[in-house]
PDB file of C-alpha atoms and ligand atoms in Angstrom:
ATOM      1  CA  MET A   1     208.762 143.124 128.779  1.00 87.00           C
ATOM      2  CA  PRO A   2     205.324 142.296 130.556  1.00 92.00           C
ATOM      3  CA  ALA A   3     203.390 145.664 132.021  1.00 97.00           C
ATOM      4  CA  LYS A   4     204.416 146.975 135.082  1.00 98.00           C
ATOM      5  CA  VAL A   5     201.627 147.521 137.370  1.00 98.00           C
ATOM      6  CA  PHE A   6     201.220 150.475 139.579  1.00 98.00           C
ATOM      7  CA  SER A   7     198.105 151.691 142.755  1.00 98.00           C
ATOM      8  CA  ILE A   8     197.526 154.802 142.945  1.00 98.00           C
ATOM      9  CA  ALA A   9     196.078 154.817 146.317  1.00 98.00           C
ATOM     10  CA  ASN A  10     195.060 156.381 149.751  1.00 97.00           C
ATOM     11  CA  GLN A  11     192.278 155.822 151.722  1.00 96.00           C
ATOM     12  CA  LYS A  12     192.262 159.683 152.129  1.00 95.00           C
ATOM     13  CA  GLY A  13     190.133 161.232 150.079  1.00 96.00           C
ATOM     14  CA  GLY A  14     190.855 164.118 147.672  1.00 96.00           C
ATOM     15  CA  VAL A  15     194.730 164.193 148.279  1.00 97.00           C
ATOM     16  CA  GLY A  16     195.540 163.868 144.438  1.00 98.00           C
ATOM     17  CA  LYS A  17     194.923 160.322 143.278  1.00 98.00           C
ATOM     18  CA  THR A  18     193.207 161.051 140.642  1.00 98.00           C
ATOM     19  CA  THR A  19     195.005 163.435 139.077  1.00 98.00           C
ATOM     20  CA  THR A  20     198.336 161.998 139.744  1.00 98.00           C
ATOM     21  CA  SER A  21     196.921 158.764 138.210  1.00 98.00           C
ATOM     22  CA  ILE A  22     195.852 161.110 134.631  1.00 98.00           C
ATOM     23  CA  ASN A  23     198.951 163.509 134.065  1.00 98.00           C
ATOM     24  CA  LEU A  24     201.449 160.502 135.515  1.00 98.00           C
ATOM     25  CA  ALA A  25     199.720 158.751 132.568  1.00 98.00           C
ATOM     26  CA  ALA A  26     199.365 161.066 130.086  1.00 98.00           C
ATOM     27  CA  ALA A  27     203.154 162.199 130.670  1.00 98.00           C
ATOM     28  CA  LEU A  28     204.120 158.276 130.449  1.00 98.00           C
ATOM     29  CA  ALA A  29     202.684 158.250 127.112  1.00 97.00           C
ATOM     30  CA  ASP A  30     203.625 161.161 126.298  1.00 96.00           C
ATOM     31  CA  LEU A  31     207.452 160.048 126.568  1.00 96.00           C
ATOM     32  CA  GLY A  32     206.590 157.021 124.593  1.00 96.00           C
ATOM     33  CA  LEU A  33     205.214 154.298 126.910  1.00 97.00           C
ATOM     34  CA  LYS A  34     202.701 152.790 125.863  1.00 97.00           C
ATOM     35  CA  VAL A  35     200.253 153.439 129.059  1.00 98.00           C
ATOM     36  CA  VAL A  36     196.637 152.334 130.079  1.00 98.00           C
ATOM     37  CA  LEU A  37     194.633 153.684 133.236  1.00 98.00           C
ATOM     38  CA  ILE A  38     192.050 152.018 134.725  1.00 98.00           C
ATOM     39  CA  ASP A  39     189.990 153.724 136.333  1.00 98.00           C
ATOM     40  CA  MET A  40     188.643 151.874 139.828  1.00 98.00           C
ATOM     41  CA  ASP A  41     186.541 154.242 141.599  1.00 97.00           C
ATOM     42  CA  PRO A  42     183.117 154.608 141.304  1.00 96.00           C
ATOM     43  CA  GLN A  43     183.247 158.238 141.123  1.00 95.00           C
ATOM     44  CA  GLY A  44     184.892 158.106 137.910  1.00 97.00           C
ATOM     45  CA  ASN A  45     186.360 160.896 138.273  1.00 97.00           C
ATOM     46  CA  ALA A  46     189.428 159.771 136.313  1.00 98.00           C
ATOM     47  CA  THR A  47     187.157 158.732 133.334  1.00 97.00           C
ATOM     48  CA  SER A  48     185.368 162.053 133.169  1.00 97.00           C
ATOM     49  CA  ALA A  49     188.369 164.159 133.773  1.00 97.00           C
ATOM     50  CA  LEU A  50     190.003 162.402 130.151  1.00 96.00           C
ATOM     51  CA  GLY A  51     186.851 163.585 128.172  1.00 95.00           C
ATOM     52  CA  LEU A  52     184.919 159.832 128.644  1.00 95.00           C
ATOM     53  CA  LYS A  53     181.189 160.086 129.321  1.00 89.00           C
ATOM     54  CA  PHE A  54     179.818 156.816 131.909  1.00 86.00           C
ATOM     55  CA  SER A  55     178.196 154.013 130.024  1.00 87.00           C
ATOM     56  CA  GLU A  56     177.085 151.301 131.450  1.00 90.00           C
ATOM     57  CA  GLY A  57     179.127 147.817 130.873  1.00 94.00           C
ATOM     58  CA  SER A  58     182.326 150.010 129.809  1.00 95.00           C
ATOM     59  CA  SER A  59     184.189 149.374 133.397  1.00 97.00           C
ATOM     60  CA  VAL A  60     185.853 146.252 135.288  1.00 97.00           C
ATOM     61  CA  TYR A  61     182.271 145.953 136.464  1.00 96.00           C
ATOM     62  CA  GLY A  62     181.843 143.195 134.039  1.00 95.00           C
ATOM     63  CA  PRO A  63     185.005 141.019 133.804  1.00 96.00           C
ATOM     64  CA  LEU A  64     184.899 141.102 138.298  1.00 95.00           C
ATOM     65  CA  CYS A  65     181.550 138.832 137.541  1.00 92.00           C
ATOM     66  CA  GLY A  66     182.706 136.767 135.134  1.00 91.00           C
ATOM     67  CA  ASP A  67     181.453 138.401 132.367  1.00 93.00           C
ATOM     68  CA  GLY A  68     184.241 139.402 129.560  1.00 94.00           C
ATOM     69  CA  LYS A  69     187.710 140.362 129.683  1.00 97.00           C
ATOM     70  CA  LEU A  70     189.080 143.189 130.540  1.00 98.00           C
ATOM     71  CA  GLU A  71     191.151 143.964 127.279  1.00 97.00           C
ATOM     72  CA  ASP A  72     187.356 144.034 125.955  1.00 96.00           C
ATOM     73  CA  LYS A  73     186.870 147.253 127.860  1.00 97.00           C
ATOM     74  CA  VAL A  74     189.902 149.335 126.740  1.00 97.00           C
ATOM     75  CA  LYS A  75     189.392 152.538 125.085  1.00 97.00           C
ATOM     76  CA  ASP A  76     192.219 154.623 123.318  1.00 96.00           C
ATOM     77  CA  ILE A  77     191.944 158.432 123.992  1.00 94.00           C
ATOM     78  CA  SER A  78     191.616 159.507 120.380  1.00 89.00           C
ATOM     79  CA  SER A  79     193.732 163.106 121.435  1.00 89.00           C
ATOM     80  CA  HIS A  80     196.057 161.626 123.206  1.00 92.00           C
ATOM     81  CA  LYS A  81     198.848 158.936 122.091  1.00 94.00           C
ATOM     82  CA  ASN A  82     199.962 156.165 123.795  1.00 97.00           C
ATOM     83  CA  LEU A  83     197.271 156.548 126.020  1.00 98.00           C
ATOM     84  CA  SER A  84     194.607 154.181 126.663  1.00 98.00           C
ATOM     85  CA  ILE A  85     191.770 153.589 129.311  1.00 98.00           C
ATOM     86  CA  ILE A  86     188.893 151.333 131.029  1.00 98.00           C
ATOM     87  CA  PRO A  87     186.375 153.297 132.236  1.00 98.00           C
ATOM     88  CA  SER A  88     184.808 153.283 135.567  1.00 97.00           C
ATOM     89  CA  GLU A  89     180.583 153.253 135.642  1.00 95.00           C
ATOM     90  CA  MET A  90     178.520 153.767 138.443  1.00 89.00           C
ATOM     91  CA  ASP A  91     177.521 150.036 138.854  1.00 89.00           C
ATOM     92  CA  LEU A  92     181.219 149.986 139.986  1.00 93.00           C
ATOM     93  CA  ALA A  93     180.018 150.409 143.780  1.00 91.00           C
ATOM     94  CA  ALA A  94     177.732 147.462 143.696  1.00 93.00           C
ATOM     95  CA  ILE A  95     181.141 145.192 143.489  1.00 92.00           C
ATOM     96  CA  GLU A  96     182.095 145.762 146.644  1.00 87.00           C
ATOM     97  CA  ILE A  97     179.184 143.210 147.592  1.00 88.00           C
ATOM     98  CA  GLU A  98     179.458 141.142 144.911  1.00 89.00           C
ATOM     99  CA  LEU A  99     182.588 140.170 145.265  1.00 88.00           C
ATOM    100  CA  ALA A 100     182.325 139.463 149.205  1.00 85.00           C
ATOM    101  CA  GLN A 101     180.155 137.159 148.055  1.00 86.00           C
ATOM    102  CA  ARG A 102     182.632 134.826 145.732  1.00 86.00           C
ATOM    103  CA  GLU A 103     185.600 133.004 146.530  1.00 86.00           C
ATOM    104  CA  ASN A 104     188.652 134.223 146.567  1.00 90.00           C
ATOM    105  CA  TYR A 105     187.667 137.667 146.144  1.00 92.00           C
ATOM    106  CA  LEU A 106     190.879 139.319 146.747  1.00 94.00           C
ATOM    107  CA  LEU A 107     192.109 137.808 143.821  1.00 95.00           C
ATOM    108  CA  GLN A 108     189.629 138.883 141.338  1.00 95.00           C
ATOM    109  CA  LEU A 109     191.571 142.162 139.630  1.00 97.00           C
ATOM    110  CA  LYS A 110     194.303 140.410 139.958  1.00 97.00           C
ATOM    111  CA  LYS A 111     193.501 136.746 137.586  1.00 96.00           C
ATOM    112  CA  LEU A 112     192.447 139.524 134.803  1.00 98.00           C
ATOM    113  CA  VAL A 113     195.248 141.612 134.858  1.00 98.00           C
ATOM    114  CA  ASP A 114     197.561 138.837 134.048  1.00 97.00           C
ATOM    115  CA  ALA A 115     195.991 137.499 131.472  1.00 97.00           C
ATOM    116  CA  PHE A 116     195.142 141.261 130.268  1.00 98.00           C
ATOM    117  CA  LYS A 117     199.411 141.867 130.329  1.00 97.00           C
ATOM    118  CA  LYS A 118     199.754 138.231 128.782  1.00 96.00           C
ATOM    119  CA  SER A 119     197.243 139.647 125.843  1.00 96.00           C
ATOM    120  CA  THR A 120     198.420 142.955 125.381  1.00 97.00           C
ATOM    121  CA  ASP A 121     201.829 145.092 124.904  1.00 96.00           C
ATOM    122  CA  PHE A 122     200.972 148.098 127.798  1.00 98.00           C
ATOM    123  CA  ASP A 123     204.287 149.062 129.326  1.00 98.00           C
ATOM    124  CA  VAL A 124     202.510 150.283 131.865  1.00 98.00           C
ATOM    125  CA  ILE A 125     199.206 149.766 133.749  1.00 98.00           C
ATOM    126  CA  ILE A 126     197.951 152.325 136.141  1.00 98.00           C
ATOM    127  CA  LEU A 127     194.735 151.930 138.705  1.00 98.00           C
ATOM    128  CA  ASP A 128     193.243 155.011 140.261  1.00 98.00           C
ATOM    129  CA  CYS A 129     191.862 153.721 143.365  1.00 98.00           C
ATOM    130  CA  PRO A 130     188.521 154.972 145.437  1.00 97.00           C
ATOM    131  CA  PRO A 131     189.685 156.636 148.943  1.00 97.00           C
ATOM    132  CA  ALA A 132     188.811 153.248 150.915  1.00 95.00           C
ATOM    133  CA  LEU A 133     190.265 150.090 151.654  1.00 94.00           C
ATOM    134  CA  GLY A 134     187.019 148.394 150.498  1.00 93.00           C
ATOM    135  CA  MET A 135     187.099 145.767 147.756  1.00 94.00           C
ATOM    136  CA  LEU A 136     188.441 147.945 144.706  1.00 96.00           C
ATOM    137  CA  SER A 137     191.327 149.222 146.701  1.00 96.00           C
ATOM    138  CA  MET A 138     191.820 146.005 148.047  1.00 95.00           C
ATOM    139  CA  ASN A 139     191.971 144.250 144.456  1.00 96.00           C
ATOM    140  CA  SER A 140     193.617 146.431 143.105  1.00 98.00           C
ATOM    141  CA  LEU A 141     196.589 146.583 145.775  1.00 98.00           C
ATOM    142  CA  VAL A 142     196.315 142.430 144.740  1.00 97.00           C
ATOM    143  CA  ALA A 143     196.953 143.217 141.622  1.00 98.00           C
ATOM    144  CA  ALA A 144     199.453 145.907 141.243  1.00 98.00           C
ATOM    145  CA  ASP A 145     203.287 145.318 141.722  1.00 98.00           C
ATOM    146  CA  TYR A 146     204.209 148.654 143.228  1.00 98.00           C
ATOM    147  CA  LEU A 147     202.281 150.281 145.620  1.00 98.00           C
ATOM    148  CA  ILE A 148     201.927 154.392 144.713  1.00 98.00           C
ATOM    149  CA  ILE A 149     200.948 156.548 147.779  1.00 98.00           C
ATOM    150  CA  ALA A 150     199.456 160.081 147.029  1.00 98.00           C
ATOM    151  CA  LEU A 151     199.914 161.820 150.367  1.00 97.00           C
ATOM    152  CA  GLN A 152     199.144 165.584 150.910  1.00 96.00           C
ATOM    153  CA  ALA A 153     201.103 168.269 152.007  1.00 95.00           C
ATOM    154  CA  GLU A 154     199.284 169.538 154.877  1.00 91.00           C
ATOM    155  CA  TYR A 155     198.917 169.434 158.127  1.00 86.00           C
ATOM    156  CA  MET A 156     198.034 165.505 159.543  1.00 86.00           C
ATOM    157  CA  ALA A 157     199.615 164.144 156.425  1.00 86.00           C
ATOM    158  CA  MET A 158     200.688 160.926 157.977  1.00 86.00           C
ATOM    159  CA  GLU A 159     197.774 160.414 159.908  1.00 87.00           C
ATOM    160  CA  GLY A 160     196.121 157.191 158.399  1.00 86.00           C
ATOM    161  CA  LEU A 161     199.731 156.592 156.668  1.00 93.00           C
ATOM    162  CA  GLY A 162     199.790 153.794 158.827  1.00 93.00           C
ATOM    163  CA  GLN A 163     196.621 151.832 157.996  1.00 94.00           C
ATOM    164  CA  ILE A 164     197.355 151.524 154.417  1.00 95.00           C
ATOM    165  CA  LEU A 165     201.113 150.663 155.251  1.00 96.00           C
ATOM    166  CA  LYS A 166     199.854 148.227 157.066  1.00 95.00           C
ATOM    167  CA  VAL A 167     197.270 146.455 154.462  1.00 95.00           C
ATOM    168  CA  LEU A 168     200.365 146.574 152.469  1.00 96.00           C
ATOM    169  CA  ASP A 169     202.757 144.375 154.857  1.00 95.00           C
ATOM    170  CA  SER A 170     199.453 142.024 155.176  1.00 94.00           C
ATOM    171  CA  LEU A 171     199.187 141.389 151.949  1.00 94.00           C
ATOM    172  CA  LYS A 172     202.830 141.254 150.758  1.00 92.00           C
ATOM    173  CA  GLU A 173     203.282 138.566 154.267  1.00 92.00           C
ATOM    174  CA  SER A 174     200.525 136.878 153.205  1.00 89.00           C
ATOM    175  CA  SER A 175     200.536 134.135 150.033  1.00 87.00           C
ATOM    176  CA  VAL A 176     197.565 136.894 148.179  1.00 91.00           C
ATOM    177  CA  ASN A 177     200.625 139.431 146.768  1.00 93.00           C
ATOM    178  CA  PRO A 178     203.762 138.250 147.801  1.00 92.00           C
ATOM    179  CA  ASN A 179     205.518 140.887 145.139  1.00 93.00           C
ATOM    180  CA  LEU A 180     203.208 143.690 146.050  1.00 96.00           C
ATOM    181  CA  ALA A 181     206.072 146.821 147.278  1.00 97.00           C
ATOM    182  CA  LEU A 182     205.912 150.434 148.094  1.00 98.00           C
ATOM    183  CA  GLY A 183     206.988 152.145 145.356  1.00 98.00           C
ATOM    184  CA  GLY A 184     207.096 156.004 146.644  1.00 98.00           C
ATOM    185  CA  ILE A 185     205.359 158.376 147.980  1.00 98.00           C
ATOM    186  CA  LEU A 186     204.398 161.131 145.844  1.00 98.00           C
ATOM    187  CA  MET A 187     203.836 165.373 147.693  1.00 98.00           C
ATOM    188  CA  THR A 188     200.939 166.873 146.545  1.00 98.00           C
ATOM    189  CA  LEU A 189     199.148 170.162 146.490  1.00 97.00           C
ATOM    190  CA  PHE A 190     202.379 171.600 147.686  1.00 97.00           C
ATOM    191  CA  ASP A 191     201.842 175.388 148.602  1.00 96.00           C
ATOM    192  CA  ARG A 192     205.219 176.299 148.970  1.00 94.00           C
ATOM    193  CA  ARG A 193     203.415 180.043 150.649  1.00 95.00           C
ATOM    194  CA  VAL A 194     202.977 178.121 153.684  1.00 94.00           C
ATOM    195  CA  ASN A 195     205.373 177.377 156.016  1.00 95.00           C
ATOM    196  CA  LEU A 196     203.886 174.088 157.496  1.00 94.00           C
ATOM    197  CA  ALA A 197     204.104 172.813 154.338  1.00 95.00           C
ATOM    198  CA  HIS A 198     207.178 172.714 154.049  1.00 96.00           C
ATOM    199  CA  GLU A 199     208.224 171.396 157.527  1.00 95.00           C
ATOM    200  CA  VAL A 200     205.374 168.405 156.867  1.00 95.00           C
ATOM    201  CA  VAL A 201     207.620 167.985 153.504  1.00 96.00           C
ATOM    202  CA  SER A 202     210.787 167.287 155.265  1.00 95.00           C
ATOM    203  CA  GLU A 203     208.951 165.420 158.478  1.00 94.00           C
ATOM    204  CA  VAL A 204     207.637 162.738 155.366  1.00 95.00           C
ATOM    205  CA  ARG A 205     211.482 162.649 153.760  1.00 96.00           C
ATOM    206  CA  LYS A 206     212.757 161.551 157.378  1.00 95.00           C
ATOM    207  CA  HIS A 207     210.225 159.449 157.922  1.00 94.00           C
ATOM    208  CA  PHE A 208     210.614 157.885 154.326  1.00 96.00           C
ATOM    209  CA  SER A 209     213.936 158.786 153.143  1.00 95.00           C
ATOM    210  CA  GLU A 210     213.822 157.674 149.557  1.00 96.00           C
ATOM    211  CA  ILE A 211     210.678 156.074 149.412  1.00 98.00           C
ATOM    212  CA  VAL A 212     209.637 159.789 148.816  1.00 98.00           C
ATOM    213  CA  PHE A 213     209.866 160.944 145.455  1.00 98.00           C
ATOM    214  CA  ARG A 214     212.475 164.059 144.292  1.00 98.00           C
ATOM    215  CA  THR A 215     209.429 165.468 142.631  1.00 98.00           C
ATOM    216  CA  THR A 216     207.083 167.393 144.613  1.00 98.00           C
ATOM    217  CA  ILE A 217     203.370 168.363 142.871  1.00 98.00           C
ATOM    218  CA  PRO A 218     203.048 171.710 143.463  1.00 98.00           C
ATOM    219  CA  ARG A 219     199.199 173.255 144.216  1.00 97.00           C
ATOM    220  CA  SER A 220     197.904 175.142 140.757  1.00 97.00           C
ATOM    221  CA  ILE A 221     194.621 176.243 140.384  1.00 98.00           C
ATOM    222  CA  ARG A 222     195.410 175.250 136.257  1.00 98.00           C
ATOM    223  CA  LEU A 223     195.957 170.881 137.644  1.00 98.00           C
ATOM    224  CA  SER A 224     191.875 171.988 139.059  1.00 98.00           C
ATOM    225  CA  GLU A 225     190.396 173.504 135.838  1.00 98.00           C
ATOM    226  CA  ALA A 226     191.817 170.193 133.388  1.00 98.00           C
ATOM    227  CA  PRO A 227     189.199 167.682 134.485  1.00 97.00           C
ATOM    228  CA  SER A 228     186.307 170.041 133.726  1.00 97.00           C
ATOM    229  CA  TYR A 229     187.272 170.120 130.240  1.00 97.00           C
ATOM    230  CA  GLY A 230     188.288 166.676 129.621  1.00 96.00           C
ATOM    231  CA  GLN A 231     192.194 167.356 128.966  1.00 96.00           C
ATOM    232  CA  SER A 232     195.252 167.052 130.927  1.00 97.00           C
ATOM    233  CA  ILE A 233     197.098 169.824 132.368  1.00 98.00           C
ATOM    234  CA  PHE A 234     199.650 168.872 129.201  1.00 97.00           C
ATOM    235  CA  GLN A 235     196.037 169.432 127.014  1.00 97.00           C
ATOM    236  CA  TYR A 236     195.061 172.321 128.715  1.00 98.00           C
ATOM    237  CA  ASP A 237     198.286 174.283 129.861  1.00 98.00           C
ATOM    238  CA  PRO A 238     201.568 172.394 128.622  1.00 97.00           C
ATOM    239  CA  ASN A 239     203.343 175.293 130.756  1.00 97.00           C
ATOM    240  CA  CYS A 240     202.048 175.721 133.689  1.00 98.00           C
ATOM    241  CA  SER A 241     203.562 174.372 136.579  1.00 98.00           C
ATOM    242  CA  GLY A 242     201.336 171.726 137.433  1.00 98.00           C
ATOM    243  CA  ALA A 243     202.538 170.259 134.298  1.00 98.00           C
ATOM    244  CA  TYR A 244     205.957 170.881 134.973  1.00 98.00           C
ATOM    245  CA  ALA A 245     205.785 168.887 138.146  1.00 98.00           C
ATOM    246  CA  TYR A 246     204.148 165.960 136.354  1.00 98.00           C
ATOM    247  CA  ARG A 247     206.986 165.997 133.544  1.00 98.00           C
ATOM    248  CA  TYR A 248     209.256 166.057 135.684  1.00 98.00           C
ATOM    249  CA  PHE A 249     207.054 163.241 137.758  1.00 98.00           C
ATOM    250  CA  ALA A 250     207.266 161.299 135.524  1.00 98.00           C
ATOM    251  CA  GLU A 251     211.171 160.966 134.385  1.00 98.00           C
ATOM    252  CA  GLU A 252     211.634 160.253 137.721  1.00 98.00           C
ATOM    253  CA  PHE A 253     209.407 156.966 137.926  1.00 98.00           C
ATOM    254  CA  ILE A 254     210.639 156.126 134.376  1.00 98.00           C
ATOM    255  CA  ASP A 255     214.201 156.044 135.981  1.00 98.00           C
ATOM    256  CA  ARG A 256     213.042 154.788 139.475  1.00 98.00           C
ATOM    257  CA  PHE A 257     210.757 151.563 137.611  1.00 98.00           C
ATOM    258  CA  ASP A 258     213.231 151.368 134.677  1.00 95.00           C
ATOM    259  CA  LEU A 259     210.486 151.915 132.265  1.00 96.00           C
ATOM    260  CA  LYS A 260     212.280 152.866 129.374  1.00 83.00           C
ATOM    261  CA  ASN A 261     214.163 149.402 129.177  1.00 58.00           C
ATOM    262  CA  ALA A 262     209.956 147.880 128.701  1.00 50.00           C
TER     263      ALA A 262
HETATM  264  N1  ATP B   1     198.139 169.811 142.324  1.00 73.06           N
HETATM  265  C1  ATP B   1     196.834 170.043 142.841  1.00 73.06           C
HETATM  266  N2  ATP B   1     196.309 171.522 142.721  1.00 73.06           N
HETATM  267  C2  ATP B   1     195.324 171.928 143.254  1.00 73.06           C
HETATM  268  N3  ATP B   1     194.243 171.277 142.775  1.00 73.06           N
HETATM  269  C3  ATP B   1     194.377 170.006 142.776  1.00 73.06           C
HETATM  270  C4  ATP B   1     195.679 169.682 142.963  1.00 73.06           C
HETATM  271  N4  ATP B   1     195.442 167.879 142.889  1.00 73.06           N
HETATM  272  C5  ATP B   1     194.905 167.473 142.726  1.00 73.06           C
HETATM  273  N5  ATP B   1     193.494 168.866 142.927  1.00 73.06           N
HETATM  274  C6  ATP B   1     191.858 169.213 143.128  1.00 73.06           C
HETATM  275  O1  ATP B   1     191.645 168.578 144.640  1.00 73.06           O
HETATM  276  C7  ATP B   1     191.313 168.019 144.550  1.00 73.06           C
HETATM  277  C8  ATP B   1     191.033 166.387 144.510  1.00 73.06           C
HETATM  278  O2  ATP B   1     192.065 165.762 144.269  1.00 73.06           O
HETATM  279  P1  ATP B   1     191.864 164.662 143.261  1.00 73.06           P
HETATM  280  O3  ATP B   1     190.818 164.147 142.948  1.00 73.06           O
HETATM  281  O4  ATP B   1     193.013 164.230 142.008  1.00 73.06           O
HETATM  282  O5  ATP B   1     192.011 163.437 144.482  1.00 73.06           O
HETATM  283  P2  ATP B   1     191.750 161.884 145.145  1.00 73.06           P
HETATM  284  O6  ATP B   1     192.593 162.045 145.967  1.00 73.06           O
HETATM  285  O7  ATP B   1     191.778 161.753 143.653  1.00 73.06           O
HETATM  286  O8  ATP B   1     190.116 162.324 145.377  1.00 73.06           O
HETATM  287  P3  ATP B   1     189.086 160.908 145.718  1.00 73.06           P
HETATM  288  O9  ATP B   1     189.558 160.269 146.843  1.00 73.06           O
HETATM  289  O10 ATP B   1     187.553 161.698 145.780  1.00 73.06           O
HETATM  290  O11 ATP B   1     189.351 159.532 144.523  1.00 73.06           O
HETATM  291  C9  ATP B   1     190.153 168.427 143.017  1.00 73.06           C
HETATM  292  O12 ATP B   1     189.417 169.078 142.856  1.00 73.06           O
HETATM  293  C10 ATP B   1     191.263 168.271 142.237  1.00 73.06           C
HETATM  294  O13 ATP B   1     191.578 168.888 140.907  1.00 73.06           O
HETATM  295 MG1   MG B   2     190.031 160.016 142.638  1.00 73.06          MG
END
């Protein structure tokens, strides 16, 4: 079975996209799936959170400019079995301009990912998107089978959601990626002591019903500390609430997308 491709996105910044990308990737890898995380964000937070340094020529930038293949950019995370990454680099920011000048600029990553799926044996490809609906996120959505939206459980959570859902619809309706589906909405940074957070979660569930994952990710200091040690939450503190939540999430994820039969 070819790899399934998931784009973790939301144009809103700081909602837990990267935290979800790395810890979901790590949890799925721990559960025996072969996972590659592609850092599509020039900020490179996923890259550094998994303990890698930025280095020139290591990202999707070259391949997106027609120079090389994704296969050549994969780095195994030595401390984590089954987990690999294609890191980011600062240059990736320039791709916005590079791609805009190309024909079929929305399809560039998809072409690379499709070839990559054929020549590798990954079960899951996770794309960590930057906080904007620019070229990098758009290319990620076109390359993906599923859009996963990270949504912070706070006031005005659904603000801006319309925008990304509109992009999803237009990509589905166009010939660019008719197969793209909304894979789910993950509520993040949930503070159970705050009444409003409960209200927000129930309102989002009322609107989107089972599209919203059963798992909610709690606000947890440990989750925010782990990246500075270059570790996933399972390496940093496997018994904290954040680790439990991402482990549950990974199990729910495997069920929802039928990944165990991969
Ligand atoms: N569940 C959580 N509990 C506590 N802190 C969290 C949690 N999730 C994320 N954070 C922290 O919140 C900040 C933003 O999270 P993260 O980088 O995952 O968001 P993002 O959506 O990827 O941001 P950006 O839009 O800048 O890419 C980070 O400092 C991260 O460590
Ligand atoms: Mg991020």
